[in-house]
PDB file of C-alpha atoms in Angstrom:
ATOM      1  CA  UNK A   1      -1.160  29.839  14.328  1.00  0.00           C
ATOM      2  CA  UNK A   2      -3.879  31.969  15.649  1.00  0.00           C
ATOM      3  CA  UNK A   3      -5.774  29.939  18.353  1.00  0.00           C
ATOM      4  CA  UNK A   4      -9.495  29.714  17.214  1.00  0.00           C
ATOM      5  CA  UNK A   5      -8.493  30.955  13.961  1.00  0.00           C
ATOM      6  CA  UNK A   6      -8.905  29.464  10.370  1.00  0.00           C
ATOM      7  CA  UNK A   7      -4.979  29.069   9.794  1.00  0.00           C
ATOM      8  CA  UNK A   8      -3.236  30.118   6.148  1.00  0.00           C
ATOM      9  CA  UNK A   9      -2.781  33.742   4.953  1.00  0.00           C
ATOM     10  CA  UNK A  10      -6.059  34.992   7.435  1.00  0.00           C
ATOM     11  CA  UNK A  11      -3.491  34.745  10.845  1.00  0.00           C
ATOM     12  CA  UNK A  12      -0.934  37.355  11.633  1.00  0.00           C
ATOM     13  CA  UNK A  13       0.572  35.615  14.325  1.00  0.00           C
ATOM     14  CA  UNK A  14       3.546  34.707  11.766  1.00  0.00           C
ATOM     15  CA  UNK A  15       3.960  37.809  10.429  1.00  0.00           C
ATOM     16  CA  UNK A  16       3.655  39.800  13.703  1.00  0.00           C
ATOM     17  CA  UNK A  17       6.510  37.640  14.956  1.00  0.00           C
ATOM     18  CA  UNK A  18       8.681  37.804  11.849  1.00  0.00           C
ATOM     19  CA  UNK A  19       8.554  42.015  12.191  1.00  0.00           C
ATOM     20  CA  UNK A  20       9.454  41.061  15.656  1.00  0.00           C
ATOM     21  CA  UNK A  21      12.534  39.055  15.092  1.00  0.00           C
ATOM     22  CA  UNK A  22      14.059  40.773  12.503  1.00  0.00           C
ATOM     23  CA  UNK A  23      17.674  39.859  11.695  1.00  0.00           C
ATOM     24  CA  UNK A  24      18.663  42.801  11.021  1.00  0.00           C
ATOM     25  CA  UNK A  25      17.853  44.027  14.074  1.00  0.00           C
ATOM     26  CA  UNK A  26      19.761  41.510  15.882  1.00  0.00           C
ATOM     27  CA  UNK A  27      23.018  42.525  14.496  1.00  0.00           C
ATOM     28  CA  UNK A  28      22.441  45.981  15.731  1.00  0.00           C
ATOM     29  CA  UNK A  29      22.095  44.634  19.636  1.00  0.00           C
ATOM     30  CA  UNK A  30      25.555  43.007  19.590  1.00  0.00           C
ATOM     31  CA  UNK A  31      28.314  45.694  19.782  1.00  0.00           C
ATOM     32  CA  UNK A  32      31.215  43.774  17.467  1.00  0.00           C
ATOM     33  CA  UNK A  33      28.478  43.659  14.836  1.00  0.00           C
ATOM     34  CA  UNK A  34      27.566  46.350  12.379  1.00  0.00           C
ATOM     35  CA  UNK A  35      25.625  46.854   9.107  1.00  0.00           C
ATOM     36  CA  UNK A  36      25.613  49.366   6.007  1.00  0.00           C
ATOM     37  CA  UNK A  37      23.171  49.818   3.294  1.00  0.00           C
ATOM     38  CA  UNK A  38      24.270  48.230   0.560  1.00  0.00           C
ATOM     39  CA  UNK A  39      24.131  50.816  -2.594  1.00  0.00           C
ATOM     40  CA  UNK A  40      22.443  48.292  -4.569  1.00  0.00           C
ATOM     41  CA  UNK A  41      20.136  45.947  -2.370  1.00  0.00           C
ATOM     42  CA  UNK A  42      20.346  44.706   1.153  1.00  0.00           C
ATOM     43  CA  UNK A  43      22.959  45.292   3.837  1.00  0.00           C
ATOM     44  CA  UNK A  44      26.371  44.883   4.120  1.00  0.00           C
ATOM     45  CA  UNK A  45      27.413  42.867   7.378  1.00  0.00           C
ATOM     46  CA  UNK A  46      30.858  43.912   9.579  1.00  0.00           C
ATOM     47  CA  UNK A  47      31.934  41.906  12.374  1.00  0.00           C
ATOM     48  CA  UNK A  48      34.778  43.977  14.239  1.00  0.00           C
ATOM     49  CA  UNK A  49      34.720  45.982  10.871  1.00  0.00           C
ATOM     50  CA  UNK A  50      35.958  42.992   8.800  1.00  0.00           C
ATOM     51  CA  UNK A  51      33.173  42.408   6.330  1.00  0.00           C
ATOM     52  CA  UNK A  52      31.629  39.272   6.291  1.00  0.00           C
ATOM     53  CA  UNK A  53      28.826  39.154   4.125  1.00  0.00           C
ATOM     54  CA  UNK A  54      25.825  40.545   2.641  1.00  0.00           C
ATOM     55  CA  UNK A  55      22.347  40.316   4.001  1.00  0.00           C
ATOM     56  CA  UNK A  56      19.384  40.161   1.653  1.00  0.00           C
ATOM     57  CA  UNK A  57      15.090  40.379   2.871  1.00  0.00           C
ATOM     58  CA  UNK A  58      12.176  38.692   0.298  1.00  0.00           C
ATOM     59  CA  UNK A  59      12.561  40.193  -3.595  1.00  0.00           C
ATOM     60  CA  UNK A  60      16.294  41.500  -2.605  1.00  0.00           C
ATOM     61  CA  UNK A  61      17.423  37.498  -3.751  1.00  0.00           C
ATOM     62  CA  UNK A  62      16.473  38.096  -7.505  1.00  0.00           C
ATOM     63  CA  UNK A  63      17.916  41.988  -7.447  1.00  0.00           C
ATOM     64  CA  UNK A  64      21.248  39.870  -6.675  1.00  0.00           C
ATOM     65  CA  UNK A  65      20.985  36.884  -9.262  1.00  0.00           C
ATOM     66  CA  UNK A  66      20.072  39.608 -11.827  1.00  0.00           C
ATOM     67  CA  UNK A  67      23.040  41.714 -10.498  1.00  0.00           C
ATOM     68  CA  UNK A  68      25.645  38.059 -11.578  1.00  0.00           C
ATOM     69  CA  UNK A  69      23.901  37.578 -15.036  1.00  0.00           C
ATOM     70  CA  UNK A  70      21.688  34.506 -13.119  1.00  0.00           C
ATOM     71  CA  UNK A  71      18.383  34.084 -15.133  1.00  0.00           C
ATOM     72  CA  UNK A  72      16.496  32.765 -11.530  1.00  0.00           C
ATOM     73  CA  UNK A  73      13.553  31.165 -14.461  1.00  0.00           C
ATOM     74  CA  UNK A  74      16.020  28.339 -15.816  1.00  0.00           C
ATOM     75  CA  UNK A  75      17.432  27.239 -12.256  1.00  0.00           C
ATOM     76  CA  UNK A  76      14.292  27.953  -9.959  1.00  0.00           C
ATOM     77  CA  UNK A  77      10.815  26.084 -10.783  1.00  0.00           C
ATOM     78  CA  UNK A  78       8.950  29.320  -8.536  1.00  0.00           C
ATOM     79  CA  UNK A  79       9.753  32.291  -6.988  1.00  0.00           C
ATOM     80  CA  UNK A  80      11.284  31.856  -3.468  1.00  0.00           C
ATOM     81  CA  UNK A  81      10.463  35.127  -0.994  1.00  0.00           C
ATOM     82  CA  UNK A  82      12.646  34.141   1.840  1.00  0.00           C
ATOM     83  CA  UNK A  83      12.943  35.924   5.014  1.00  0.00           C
ATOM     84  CA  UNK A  84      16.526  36.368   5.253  1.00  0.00           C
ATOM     85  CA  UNK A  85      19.594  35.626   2.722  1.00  0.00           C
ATOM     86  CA  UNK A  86      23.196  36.225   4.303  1.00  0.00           C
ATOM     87  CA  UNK A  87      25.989  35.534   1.460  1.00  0.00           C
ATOM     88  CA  UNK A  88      29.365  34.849   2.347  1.00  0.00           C
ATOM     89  CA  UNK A  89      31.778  33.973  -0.233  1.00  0.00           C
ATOM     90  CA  UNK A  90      29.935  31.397  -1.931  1.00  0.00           C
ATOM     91  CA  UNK A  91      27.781  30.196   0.540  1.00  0.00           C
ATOM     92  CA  UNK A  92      23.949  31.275   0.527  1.00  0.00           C
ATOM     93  CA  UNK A  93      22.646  31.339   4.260  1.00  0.00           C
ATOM     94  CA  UNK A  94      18.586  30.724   4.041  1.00  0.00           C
ATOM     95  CA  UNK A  95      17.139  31.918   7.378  1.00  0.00           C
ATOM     96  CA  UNK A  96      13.370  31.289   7.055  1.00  0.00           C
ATOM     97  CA  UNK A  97      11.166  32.961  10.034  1.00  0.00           C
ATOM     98  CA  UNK A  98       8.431  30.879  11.761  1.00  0.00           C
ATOM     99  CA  UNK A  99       5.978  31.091  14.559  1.00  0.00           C
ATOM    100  CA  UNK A 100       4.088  27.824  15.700  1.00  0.00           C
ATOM    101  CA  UNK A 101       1.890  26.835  18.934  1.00  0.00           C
ATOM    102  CA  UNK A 102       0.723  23.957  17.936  1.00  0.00           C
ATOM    103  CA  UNK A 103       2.579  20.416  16.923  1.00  0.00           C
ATOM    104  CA  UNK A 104       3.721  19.531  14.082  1.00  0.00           C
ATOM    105  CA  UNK A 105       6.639  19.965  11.378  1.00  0.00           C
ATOM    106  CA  UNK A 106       7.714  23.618  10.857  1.00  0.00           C
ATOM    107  CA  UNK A 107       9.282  22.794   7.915  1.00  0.00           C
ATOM    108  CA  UNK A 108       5.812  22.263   6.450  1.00  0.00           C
ATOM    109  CA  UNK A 109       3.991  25.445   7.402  1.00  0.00           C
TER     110      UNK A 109
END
């Protein structure tokens, strides 16, 4: 939240913070991690060259479904834009991005 400012879509604190936290990034600063492009969507993750999963941003999560013959419509009630998406086997890893300075739930913002 911007202090002062009138909250929802008009602040850029979020969004500032989200370029500035970027997990993708992060893997790059640890020296056992590394990542690929993907040739379809996202980014392949290594760790000590072992591959452990794939990391997906936003509109990357329906590329995917598509990709497994998932029609998103019938399971999903909306489309979700998360952050981040790391799949490992068959576990989906949702890592949603917030900034907050005030109180109150994140999980509501």
């Amino acid at each position: 939240m911007v202090r002062g400012g009138v909250g929802g879509a008009n602040t850029q604190t979020g969004l500032s913070f989200e370029g500035r936290v970027e997990l993708q990034n992060m893997f790059n600063h640890y020296s056992n991690f590394s990542i690929k492009q993907n040739p379809n969507f996202g980014v392949d993750i290594y760790y000590y060259n072992d591959y452990i999963g794939l990391l997906l941003k936003k509109h990357d999560l329906y590329k995917f479904l598509s990709s497994k013959g998932v029609d998103w419509n019938k399971v999903l009630s909306k489309q979700l834009l998360p952050d981040n998406l790391i799949i490992t086997n068959n576990l989906i890893t949702v890592i949603e991005v917030k900034y907050q300075e005030v109180s109150g739930s994140v999980d509501e913002k």
